[in-house]
Short mmCIF file of C-alpha atoms in Angstrom, two decimals:
data_model
loop_
_atom_site.label_atom_id
_atom_site.label_comp_id
_atom_site.label_asym_id
_atom_site.label_seq_id
_atom_site.Cartn_x
_atom_site.Cartn_y
_atom_site.Cartn_z
CA UNK A 1 -168.55 21.98 62.90
CA UNK A 2 -171.84 22.60 65.06
CA UNK A 3 -169.88 24.57 68.07
CA UNK A 4 -167.54 26.77 65.47
CA UNK A 5 -170.99 27.78 63.96
CA UNK A 6 -172.63 28.79 66.98
CA UNK A 7 -169.06 30.09 68.36
CA UNK A 8 -168.86 32.60 65.04
CA UNK A 9 -172.54 34.10 65.85
CA UNK A 10 -171.59 34.50 69.56
CA UNK A 11 -168.62 36.73 68.21
CA UNK A 12 -170.73 38.45 66.06
CA UNK A 13 -173.27 38.84 69.04
CA UNK A 14 -170.35 40.46 71.00
CA UNK A 15 -169.62 42.88 68.47
CA UNK A 16 -172.84 43.81 67.68
CA UNK A 17 -172.78 45.02 71.12
CA UNK A 18 -169.81 46.21 71.78
CA UNK A 19 -170.29 48.73 74.56
CA UNK A 20 -172.47 46.49 76.72
CA UNK A 21 -169.83 43.10 75.92
CA UNK A 22 -167.15 45.89 77.49
CA UNK A 23 -169.08 46.76 79.84
CA UNK A 24 -169.80 42.74 81.74
CA UNK A 25 -166.18 41.90 80.80
CA UNK A 26 -164.58 44.39 82.79
CA UNK A 27 -167.13 43.58 85.68
CA UNK A 28 -165.81 40.32 85.51
CA UNK A 29 -162.41 41.24 85.42
CA UNK A 30 -162.78 43.50 88.33
CA UNK A 31 -164.69 40.91 90.74
CA UNK A 32 -162.24 38.60 89.69
CA UNK A 33 -159.31 40.62 90.43
CA UNK A 34 -160.28 41.54 93.72
CA UNK A 35 -160.94 37.55 94.61
CA UNK A 36 -157.87 36.84 92.86
CA UNK A 37 -155.60 39.33 94.88
CA UNK A 38 -157.67 37.83 97.78
CA UNK A 39 -156.39 34.21 96.81
CA UNK A 40 -152.96 35.89 96.60
CA UNK A 41 -152.59 36.93 100.20
CA UNK A 42 -154.56 33.57 101.11
CA UNK A 43 -151.44 31.64 99.43
CA UNK A 44 -149.04 33.65 101.29
CA UNK A 45 -150.41 33.41 104.51
CA UNK A 46 -150.71 29.68 103.90
CA UNK A 47 -147.13 29.41 102.86
CA UNK A 48 -146.13 31.52 105.71
CA UNK A 49 -147.74 29.38 108.77
CA UNK A 50 -146.16 26.02 106.40
CA UNK A 51 -142.71 27.99 107.26
CA UNK A 52 -143.60 29.01 110.54
CA UNK A 53 -145.00 25.26 111.43
CA UNK A 54 -141.02 23.73 110.04
CA UNK A 55 -139.63 25.92 112.38
CA UNK A 56 -141.92 24.86 115.84
CA UNK A 57 -139.57 22.68 118.25
CA UNK A 58 -140.78 21.27 121.39
CA UNK A 59 -138.58 22.52 124.61
CA UNK A 60 -139.20 20.35 127.57
CA UNK A 61 -138.43 21.78 130.46
CA UNK A 62 -136.88 19.32 133.18
CA UNK A 63 -137.92 19.18 137.43
CA UNK A 64 -134.54 20.04 138.98
CA UNK A 65 -132.33 17.06 140.45
CA UNK A 66 -133.20 14.24 138.06
CA UNK A 67 -130.70 11.24 137.93
CA UNK A 68 -128.99 9.83 135.26
CA UNK A 69 -131.26 6.75 134.64
CA UNK A 70 -134.34 9.37 134.71
CA UNK A 71 -132.75 11.34 131.74
CA UNK A 72 -131.85 8.31 129.66
CA UNK A 73 -135.93 7.02 130.36
CA UNK A 74 -136.86 10.12 128.34
CA UNK A 75 -134.52 10.35 125.84
CA UNK A 76 -135.37 6.48 125.35
CA UNK A 77 -139.09 7.59 124.67
CA UNK A 78 -137.45 10.86 122.39
CA UNK A 79 -135.57 7.71 120.37
CA UNK A 80 -139.06 5.77 120.28
CA UNK A 81 -140.79 8.65 118.15
CA UNK A 82 -139.74 8.30 114.57
CA UNK A 83 -141.12 11.90 114.03
CA UNK A 84 -138.40 13.30 115.92
CA UNK A 85 -135.11 14.38 114.18
CA UNK A 86 -133.08 15.71 116.45
CA UNK A 87 -132.64 16.01 120.27
CA UNK A 88 -130.51 18.34 122.20
CA UNK A 89 -129.78 18.47 125.66
CA UNK A 90 -129.20 21.89 127.42
CA UNK A 91 -128.05 21.62 131.20
CA UNK A 92 -128.74 24.03 133.81
CA UNK A 93 -125.47 25.58 133.77
CA UNK A 94 -125.67 25.78 129.89
CA UNK A 95 -129.05 27.76 129.98
CA UNK A 96 -127.64 30.21 132.48
CA UNK A 97 -124.78 30.96 130.41
CA UNK A 98 -126.65 31.36 127.30
CA UNK A 99 -129.13 33.86 129.18
CA UNK A 100 -126.17 35.85 130.81
CA UNK A 101 -125.01 35.71 127.31
CA UNK A 102 -128.34 36.95 125.79
CA UNK A 103 -128.85 39.99 128.56
CA UNK A 104 -124.95 40.93 129.13
CA UNK A 105 -126.51 44.75 129.59
CA UNK A 106 -128.05 43.57 132.75
CA UNK A 107 -125.38 42.51 134.35
CA UNK A 108 -125.36 44.49 137.70
CA UNK A 109 -129.18 42.55 138.16
CA UNK A 110 -127.70 39.16 137.00
CA UNK A 111 -124.70 39.31 139.49
CA UNK A 112 -127.32 40.08 142.66
CA UNK A 113 -128.81 36.44 141.79
CA UNK A 114 -127.20 33.88 144.13
CA UNK A 115 -128.34 31.12 142.36
CA UNK A 116 -128.96 29.20 139.11
CA UNK A 117 -132.87 29.98 138.31
CA UNK A 118 -133.26 27.95 134.96
CA UNK A 119 -134.28 24.07 134.47
CA UNK A 120 -132.28 22.25 132.13
CA UNK A 121 -134.06 21.20 129.01
CA UNK A 122 -134.11 19.19 125.52
CA UNK A 123 -134.86 20.80 122.36
CA UNK A 124 -136.38 18.40 120.13
CA UNK A 125 -136.85 19.00 116.48
CA UNK A 126 -139.25 17.22 114.39
CA UNK A 127 -139.18 15.45 110.45
CA UNK A 128 -141.05 17.74 108.25
CA UNK A 129 -144.35 15.88 106.83
CA UNK A 130 -147.99 16.80 106.12
CA UNK A 131 -149.06 16.01 110.30
CA UNK A 132 -145.93 17.69 111.69
CA UNK A 133 -147.69 19.99 113.83
CA UNK A 134 -150.44 17.91 114.58
CA UNK A 135 -147.70 14.53 115.51
CA UNK A 136 -145.81 17.65 117.82
CA UNK A 137 -149.04 18.53 119.70
CA UNK A 138 -149.92 15.04 120.44
CA UNK A 139 -146.13 14.09 121.75
CA UNK A 140 -146.31 17.50 123.72
CA UNK A 141 -149.33 16.23 125.41
CA UNK A 142 -147.94 12.83 125.89
CA UNK A 143 -144.51 14.36 127.96
CA UNK A 144 -146.40 16.94 129.71
CA UNK A 145 -147.50 13.86 132.06
CA UNK A 146 -144.51 12.94 132.37
CA UNK A 147 -143.05 13.14 136.29
CA UNK A 148 -139.41 14.11 134.98
CA UNK A 149 -141.17 17.03 133.19
CA UNK A 150 -141.44 20.37 134.58
CA UNK A 151 -143.37 22.36 131.67
CA UNK A 152 -142.97 22.38 127.91
CA UNK A 153 -143.81 25.05 124.78
CA UNK A 154 -144.09 24.56 121.32
CA UNK A 155 -146.07 27.46 120.45
CA UNK A 156 -149.38 25.88 120.54
CA UNK A 157 -151.20 28.88 121.36
CA UNK A 158 -150.29 31.05 118.12
CA UNK A 159 -150.10 28.18 116.05
CA UNK A 160 -153.82 26.63 116.74
CA UNK A 161 -154.41 30.89 116.72
CA UNK A 162 -153.44 31.30 113.16
CA UNK A 163 -154.85 28.10 112.14
CA UNK A 164 -158.27 29.28 112.88
CA UNK A 165 -157.50 32.77 111.39
CA UNK A 166 -156.94 30.59 108.08
CA UNK A 167 -159.70 28.62 108.38
CA UNK A 168 -161.48 32.37 108.72
CA UNK A 169 -159.97 33.31 105.81
CA UNK A 170 -161.26 30.75 103.98
CA UNK A 171 -164.54 31.06 104.92
CA UNK A 172 -164.55 34.65 104.05
CA UNK A 173 -162.94 33.94 100.72
CA UNK A 174 -165.62 31.58 99.74
CA UNK A 175 -168.61 34.13 101.09
CA UNK A 176 -166.78 37.27 98.98
CA UNK A 177 -166.41 34.69 96.13
CA UNK A 178 -170.03 33.52 96.57
CA UNK A 179 -171.48 37.04 96.43
CA UNK A 180 -169.09 38.65 93.55
CA UNK A 181 -170.36 35.50 91.83
CA UNK A 182 -174.41 36.21 92.49
CA UNK A 183 -173.72 39.46 91.54
CA UNK A 184 -171.99 38.90 88.67
CA UNK A 185 -174.67 35.85 87.34
CA UNK A 186 -177.40 39.01 87.86
CA UNK A 187 -175.15 41.17 85.94
CA UNK A 188 -174.69 38.91 83.03
CA UNK A 189 -177.85 37.52 82.90
CA UNK A 190 -178.94 41.24 82.16
CA UNK A 191 -176.35 41.54 79.41
CA UNK A 192 -177.30 38.34 77.68
CA UNK A 193 -181.33 39.16 78.39
CA UNK A 194 -180.76 42.64 76.33
CA UNK A 195 -178.66 40.95 73.83
CA UNK A 196 -181.22 38.48 73.51
CA UNK A 197 -183.97 40.68 73.65
CA UNK A 198 -182.36 42.62 70.69
CA UNK A 199 -182.84 39.42 68.59
CA UNK A 200 -186.43 38.48 69.57
CA UNK A 201 -187.59 38.50 66.13
CA UNK A 202 -185.09 36.35 65.09
CA UNK A 203 -185.37 33.77 68.25
CA UNK A 204 -189.14 33.80 67.54
CA UNK A 205 -188.45 32.73 63.80
CA UNK A 206 -186.04 30.31 64.54
CA UNK A 207 -188.49 28.70 66.72
CA UNK A 208 -190.92 29.21 64.30
CA UNK A 209 -189.12 27.24 61.48
CA UNK A 210 -188.16 24.19 63.83
CA UNK A 211 -184.89 25.34 65.45
CA UNK A 212 -184.36 22.96 68.39
CA UNK A 213 -184.50 25.32 72.21
CA UNK A 214 -180.28 23.86 72.43
CA UNK A 215 -179.88 25.64 68.99
CA UNK A 216 -181.01 28.86 69.60
CA UNK A 217 -179.38 28.62 73.02
CA UNK A 218 -175.88 27.90 72.17
CA UNK A 219 -174.89 31.19 71.04
CA UNK A 220 -175.77 32.99 73.59
CA UNK A 221 -174.07 30.21 76.55
CA UNK A 222 -171.06 30.93 74.18
CA UNK A 223 -171.59 34.56 74.35
CA UNK A 224 -171.42 34.00 78.25
CA UNK A 225 -168.66 32.06 78.58
CA UNK A 226 -166.57 34.25 76.16
CA UNK A 227 -167.52 37.26 78.67
CA UNK A 228 -166.63 35.03 81.37
CA UNK A 229 -163.17 33.73 80.15
CA UNK A 230 -162.58 37.34 78.63
CA UNK A 231 -162.99 39.24 82.12
CA UNK A 232 -160.88 35.83 84.01
CA UNK A 233 -157.78 36.80 81.38
CA UNK A 234 -158.05 40.03 82.26
CA UNK A 235 -158.62 39.42 86.02
CA UNK A 236 -155.48 37.49 86.05
CA UNK A 237 -153.61 39.90 84.18
CA UNK A 238 -154.62 42.58 86.70
CA UNK A 239 -153.58 40.77 89.55
CA UNK A 240 -150.61 39.58 88.43
CA UNK A 241 -149.19 43.31 88.17
CA UNK A 242 -150.57 44.37 91.47
CA UNK A 243 -148.29 40.91 92.60
CA UNK A 244 -145.61 42.16 90.45
CA UNK A 245 -145.79 46.02 91.75
CA UNK A 246 -145.93 44.63 95.52
CA UNK A 247 -143.27 41.72 95.17
CA UNK A 248 -140.80 44.95 93.51
CA UNK A 249 -141.70 47.96 95.50
CA UNK A 250 -142.25 46.42 98.99
CA UNK A 251 -139.90 43.08 98.70
CA UNK A 252 -137.80 44.29 102.02
CA UNK A 253 -140.58 44.74 103.95
CA UNK A 254 -142.57 41.51 102.70
CA UNK A 255 -138.91 40.01 103.53
CA UNK A 256 -138.61 40.72 106.97
CA UNK A 257 -142.46 39.77 107.75
CA UNK A 258 -142.38 36.20 105.93
CA UNK A 259 -138.68 35.37 106.76
CA UNK A 260 -137.47 35.31 103.50
CA UNK A 261 -140.05 33.00 102.30
CA UNK A 262 -141.33 34.09 98.61
CA UNK A 263 -144.11 36.44 98.02
CA UNK A 264 -145.98 33.94 96.10
CA UNK A 265 -148.63 34.25 93.21
CA UNK A 266 -151.67 31.70 92.91
CA UNK A 267 -150.66 28.26 91.83
CA UNK A 268 -151.87 26.31 88.35
CA UNK A 269 -154.81 24.91 90.13
CA UNK A 270 -155.78 28.12 91.76
CA UNK A 271 -155.26 29.57 88.78
CA UNK A 272 -157.37 27.10 87.12
CA UNK A 273 -160.47 27.33 89.83
CA UNK A 274 -160.35 31.40 89.31
CA UNK A 275 -160.76 30.79 85.73
CA UNK A 276 -163.14 27.91 85.18
CA UNK A 277 -165.18 29.98 88.08
CA UNK A 278 -165.86 32.82 85.68
CA UNK A 279 -166.73 30.87 82.59
CA UNK A 280 -168.90 29.06 85.30
CA UNK A 281 -170.79 32.39 86.06
CA UNK A 282 -170.79 33.61 82.55
CA UNK A 283 -172.40 30.53 81.59
CA UNK A 284 -174.97 30.32 84.32
CA UNK A 285 -176.11 33.60 83.81
CA UNK A 286 -176.76 33.56 79.97
CA UNK A 287 -178.36 29.97 80.37
CA UNK A 288 -180.96 31.97 83.44
CA UNK A 289 -181.41 35.13 81.07
CA UNK A 290 -181.97 33.22 77.78
CA UNK A 291 -184.23 30.64 79.55
CA UNK A 292 -186.20 33.46 80.88
CA UNK A 293 -186.43 35.06 76.82
CA UNK A 294 -187.19 31.63 75.37
CA UNK A 295 -190.18 31.33 77.66
CA UNK A 296 -191.28 34.55 76.50
CA UNK A 297 -190.99 34.10 73.25
CA UNK A 298 -192.88 30.96 73.43
CA UNK A 299 -195.62 32.37 75.39
CA UNK A 300 -196.15 36.11 73.55
CA UNK B 1 -203.22 15.48 57.21
CA UNK B 2 -205.15 18.06 59.64
CA UNK B 3 -207.65 16.71 61.83
CA UNK B 4 -209.33 19.39 64.70
CA UNK B 5 -212.17 17.79 66.95
CA UNK B 6 -214.07 20.12 69.38
CA UNK B 7 -211.29 22.66 69.29
CA UNK B 8 -212.10 25.97 72.14
CA UNK B 9 -209.60 28.76 72.17
CA UNK B 10 -209.88 31.81 74.45
CA UNK B 11 -207.38 34.61 75.19
CA UNK B 12 -206.91 35.59 78.64
CA UNK B 13 -209.22 33.26 79.81
CA UNK B 14 -212.64 34.63 78.48
CA UNK B 15 -212.33 36.41 74.79
CA UNK B 16 -213.40 33.63 72.47
CA UNK B 17 -211.01 32.89 69.74
CA UNK B 18 -212.20 29.72 68.29
CA UNK B 19 -215.32 27.98 69.39
CA UNK B 20 -216.01 24.13 69.00
CA UNK B 21 -214.03 23.95 65.93
CA UNK B 22 -213.98 20.65 63.61
CA UNK B 23 -212.72 20.06 60.72
CA UNK B 24 -210.66 17.89 58.35
CA UNK B 25 -207.78 18.77 55.62
CA UNK B 26 -206.78 16.12 53.36
CA UNK B 27 -203.35 15.51 52.58
CA UNK B 28 -202.40 17.16 49.19
CA UNK B 29 -205.50 19.71 49.36
CA UNK B 30 -205.40 23.44 49.06
CA UNK B 31 -208.07 24.79 51.56
CA UNK B 32 -208.75 28.68 51.92
CA UNK B 33 -209.79 29.60 55.31
CA UNK B 34 -211.24 33.27 54.81
CA UNK B 35 -213.60 35.38 57.13
CA UNK B 36 -213.24 38.87 58.56
CA UNK B 37 -210.69 40.38 60.33
CA UNK B 38 -210.86 39.27 64.24
CA UNK B 39 -212.71 35.79 62.74
CA UNK B 40 -209.97 33.41 64.14
CA UNK B 41 -208.23 32.88 60.77
CA UNK B 42 -204.70 33.30 62.09
CA UNK B 43 -205.24 31.74 65.68
CA UNK B 44 -206.41 28.70 63.79
CA UNK B 45 -203.06 28.70 61.92
CA UNK B 46 -200.58 29.31 65.11
CA UNK B 47 -202.50 26.28 66.55
CA UNK B 48 -201.83 23.94 63.69
CA UNK B 49 -197.89 24.47 64.21
CA UNK B 50 -197.69 24.82 67.83
CA UNK B 51 -197.27 28.26 68.59
CA UNK B 52 -200.50 29.00 70.59
CA UNK B 53 -201.71 26.65 73.06
CA UNK B 54 -205.35 25.51 73.01
CA UNK B 55 -208.11 25.03 75.91
CA UNK B 56 -210.10 21.75 74.61
CA UNK B 57 -210.32 19.74 72.08
CA UNK B 58 -207.90 18.02 69.92
CA UNK B 59 -205.53 18.69 67.19
CA UNK B 60 -203.94 15.86 64.78
CA UNK B 61 -201.12 17.26 61.87
CA UNK B 62 -199.60 14.35 60.49
CA UNK B 63 -200.45 12.00 63.03
CA UNK B 64 -199.00 14.37 65.64
CA UNK B 65 -201.17 15.00 68.65
CA UNK B 66 -200.27 18.94 68.76
CA UNK B 67 -201.54 19.62 72.40
CA UNK B 68 -199.73 16.55 73.79
CA UNK B 69 -196.29 17.51 71.94
CA UNK B 70 -193.48 19.36 74.78
CA UNK B 71 -192.86 22.73 74.26
CA UNK B 72 -188.83 21.40 73.91
CA UNK B 73 -190.22 19.18 71.19
CA UNK B 74 -192.45 21.40 69.29
CA UNK B 75 -189.34 21.62 66.56
CA UNK B 76 -190.67 17.89 65.07
CA UNK B 77 -193.85 19.19 64.30
CA UNK B 78 -192.74 22.31 62.51
CA UNK B 79 -189.88 20.85 60.52
CA UNK B 80 -193.13 19.41 58.76
CA UNK B 81 -194.49 22.54 58.28
CA UNK B 82 -193.80 25.99 56.11
CA UNK B 83 -195.64 29.18 57.51
CA UNK B 84 -195.58 32.45 55.43
CA UNK B 85 -196.51 35.40 57.32
CA UNK B 86 -198.40 38.67 56.54
CA UNK B 87 -195.29 40.74 57.48
CA UNK B 88 -193.12 38.33 55.46
CA UNK B 89 -190.74 37.95 58.81
CA UNK B 90 -187.37 38.43 56.88
CA UNK B 91 -184.11 39.35 58.93
CA UNK B 92 -183.32 42.97 57.55
CA UNK B 93 -179.27 42.47 58.05
CA UNK B 94 -179.42 39.01 56.17
CA UNK B 95 -179.55 38.65 52.69
CA UNK B 96 -182.43 37.21 50.44
CA UNK B 97 -179.84 33.65 50.29
CA UNK B 98 -179.09 34.01 54.27
CA UNK B 99 -182.76 34.42 55.01
CA UNK B 100 -183.71 31.13 53.04
CA UNK B 101 -180.93 29.72 53.95
CA UNK B 102 -181.92 30.04 57.76
CA UNK B 103 -184.58 27.71 57.43
CA UNK B 104 -182.14 24.97 56.67
CA UNK B 105 -179.42 26.21 58.90
CA UNK B 106 -181.60 25.61 62.16
CA UNK B 107 -182.27 21.83 61.17
CA UNK B 108 -178.42 21.33 61.09
CA UNK B 109 -178.07 20.61 57.47
CA UNK B 110 -174.63 20.38 55.63
CA UNK B 111 -173.78 23.30 53.86
CA UNK B 112 -173.56 21.77 50.50
CA UNK B 113 -177.54 20.84 51.26
CA UNK B 114 -177.97 24.40 52.12
CA UNK B 115 -176.23 25.92 49.42
CA UNK B 116 -178.30 23.50 46.80
CA UNK B 117 -181.57 23.64 48.37
CA UNK B 118 -181.51 27.37 48.80
CA UNK B 119 -180.62 28.02 45.11
CA UNK B 120 -183.08 25.40 43.70
CA UNK B 121 -186.12 27.26 46.35
CA UNK B 122 -184.79 30.86 45.06
CA UNK B 123 -185.03 30.03 41.50
CA UNK B 124 -188.43 28.43 42.14
CA UNK B 125 -189.62 31.93 43.05
CA UNK B 126 -187.57 33.77 40.48
CA UNK B 127 -185.31 35.37 42.88
CA UNK B 128 -182.17 33.46 42.43
CA UNK B 129 -180.78 36.77 40.75
CA UNK B 130 -181.63 38.65 44.00
CA UNK B 131 -179.83 36.56 46.26
CA UNK B 132 -177.31 38.59 47.53
CA UNK B 133 -179.77 41.85 47.83
CA UNK B 134 -180.82 42.57 51.50
CA UNK B 135 -185.11 42.76 52.40
CA UNK B 136 -185.39 46.57 52.42
CA UNK B 137 -184.01 46.55 48.81
CA UNK B 138 -187.07 44.63 47.50
CA UNK B 139 -190.30 45.30 46.45
CA UNK B 140 -193.16 43.79 49.01
CA UNK B 141 -194.18 41.41 46.44
CA UNK B 142 -190.20 40.39 45.98
CA UNK B 143 -190.05 40.02 50.20
CA UNK B 144 -193.01 37.54 50.21
CA UNK B 145 -191.86 35.44 47.54
CA UNK B 146 -188.23 35.37 49.62
CA UNK B 147 -191.09 34.63 52.78
CA UNK B 148 -192.42 31.66 50.74
CA UNK B 149 -188.65 30.48 49.65
CA UNK B 150 -188.32 30.32 53.05
CA UNK B 151 -191.08 27.93 53.76
CA UNK B 152 -190.77 25.89 50.75
CA UNK B 153 -187.18 25.23 51.16
CA UNK B 154 -186.83 22.19 53.43
CA UNK B 155 -189.94 20.73 51.46
CA UNK B 156 -192.53 20.53 53.92
CA UNK B 157 -195.66 18.47 54.11
CA UNK B 158 -197.82 21.25 55.21
CA UNK B 159 -197.81 25.03 53.84
CA UNK B 160 -199.78 27.25 56.20
CA UNK B 161 -199.91 30.78 54.90
CA UNK B 162 -200.93 33.32 57.24
CA UNK B 163 -202.54 36.49 54.77
CA UNK B 164 -199.76 36.22 52.52
CA UNK B 165 -200.92 38.63 50.25
CA UNK B 166 -202.40 41.21 52.72
CA UNK B 167 -199.69 43.53 51.98
CA UNK B 168 -199.91 43.18 48.54
CA UNK B 169 -201.96 44.77 45.65
CA UNK B 170 -204.13 42.53 43.53
CA UNK B 171 -201.34 41.38 40.68
CA UNK B 172 -198.55 40.41 42.60
CA UNK B 173 -201.26 38.66 45.13
CA UNK B 174 -202.26 36.58 41.82
CA UNK B 175 -198.47 35.77 41.12
CA UNK B 176 -198.05 34.78 45.16
CA UNK B 177 -201.24 32.43 44.78
CA UNK B 178 -199.52 30.95 41.21
CA UNK B 179 -196.40 29.83 43.65
CA UNK B 180 -198.86 28.47 46.47
CA UNK B 181 -200.96 26.06 43.59
CA UNK B 182 -197.29 24.96 42.23
CA UNK B 183 -196.17 23.83 45.94
CA UNK B 184 -199.63 22.51 45.89
CA UNK B 185 -199.23 20.47 42.61
CA UNK B 186 -195.59 19.28 43.83
CA UNK B 187 -197.72 17.65 47.12
CA UNK B 188 -198.04 20.06 49.57
CA UNK B 189 -201.42 20.66 51.61
CA UNK B 190 -201.73 24.04 51.77
CA UNK B 191 -204.19 26.00 53.70
CA UNK B 192 -204.06 29.92 52.91
CA UNK B 193 -205.78 32.15 55.45
CA UNK B 194 -207.43 35.19 53.41
CA UNK B 195 -209.93 38.12 53.96
CA UNK B 196 -209.64 38.46 50.26
CA UNK B 197 -212.68 37.12 48.71
CA UNK B 198 -212.17 37.59 45.34
CA UNK B 199 -208.55 35.65 45.59
CA UNK B 200 -210.84 32.55 46.70
CA UNK B 201 -213.74 33.56 44.22
CA UNK B 202 -210.78 33.08 41.36
CA UNK B 203 -208.57 30.42 42.48
CA UNK B 204 -211.69 27.96 43.00
CA UNK B 205 -210.58 25.60 45.92
CA UNK B 206 -212.53 24.17 48.76
CA UNK B 207 -213.00 27.04 51.33
CA UNK B 208 -213.61 27.17 55.11
CA UNK B 209 -215.53 30.60 56.35
CA UNK B 210 -215.04 31.42 60.27
CA UNK B 211 -216.93 34.51 61.89
CA UNK B 212 -215.82 35.11 65.52
CA UNK B 213 -214.36 31.75 66.21
CA UNK B 214 -217.40 30.02 64.54
CA UNK B 215 -217.15 27.98 61.72
CA UNK B 216 -219.73 28.83 59.44
CA UNK B 217 -219.29 27.14 56.21
CA UNK B 218 -216.78 24.35 56.24
#
């Protein structure tokens, strides 16, 4: 009852200042659409990282002339790791054949080689899981110390580089979100301030006849919340529109880059965060301005 | 009901508005506060309902120490007081009924009680038939009656009137005065600020004269 009455007053306030309200809602929509598109970018890069991480395997290159018991020892070590899902042995000969097949165009060069320069290797694949990359990294370091191992590869450098990029992107998103939030708080507080000042006489009268501060503030706070909510809905619709357009227009390129991973939109929790932030910014902007106006009226 | 002890009030730190005011207004009494423009009548009334702060002294209204009430809690004091203003302070976009009902709405009264009490208040000032009019459609006297109905609607213990007849001609002023007398007869304490000596003389109630912020006749 209390809130429905105030909600009606908030809607009346919005209707009585349509231009100001429209500017404010549009600003919200533009700012949160930008933020939403950054979130779409983040979600997709994160999904790409996850896809790539799933494809990570360790290739263990062996020293030449290892004896069977040494190989058995290594295989026992692989079997002892519960995260390893498959082990494939590639002999020196098999590696050489594969190499020759791959580079068949260079037959002249290959025929000049009098010996097989490639080492034997094991290809280890790992089970999926949340700490998969971390487990691979730890096991790789353990294997590197083994005397049977000449060297190993698991794409460590580019994974950690990509992970660092994702951390940077997260910080960038937070910074952009913070800056947009501050700008919006400033804009919404000015919009609500104008709305409150146009009702200065009414606010003054309300105080004189015994209204509580809460009673006076509530419709203005709801006004900010409504503007934030409307802006967020428009922003999400616009971001979804851009996402749909890109999915349609650049589907081939995206499929190539993302290795057939889907081009995702923000998930439900992201939508909630975006919507909640917009509403919170609307509320905060209104709270700051109506508190200032109330103090001004009280002290005039 | 209303007690002031050595109250001082200055504006901007150096312009004295009220100087060492001490007075007592008993419950259910009718008191005029009179004096020339700038004597401090309005300031005194504003102090009584906590609209302005005073520099020193003490003010007790209905047992509440006005100087000690926090800004956010002043509504507790104001709900015991009805205030009538010289410029009526009606909201132009609301009807007569809505203007009067507004004083109950802000206190969170139920819709039913608002309907009943507002109609009653409008009948008591003779404006029930004009309940759907807007303030701009009314004469000055009628607008002031709406202001009085709004002040009376929540049945306050104290009625403060700041030059309520200042913009009205003498005959209308007497009619307005009668409404305050009626409220007083119903048990309200009335403090009526006016510079209209004729009105004070004809009504024959106790009066306090202010001059440059000083009480010259209690």
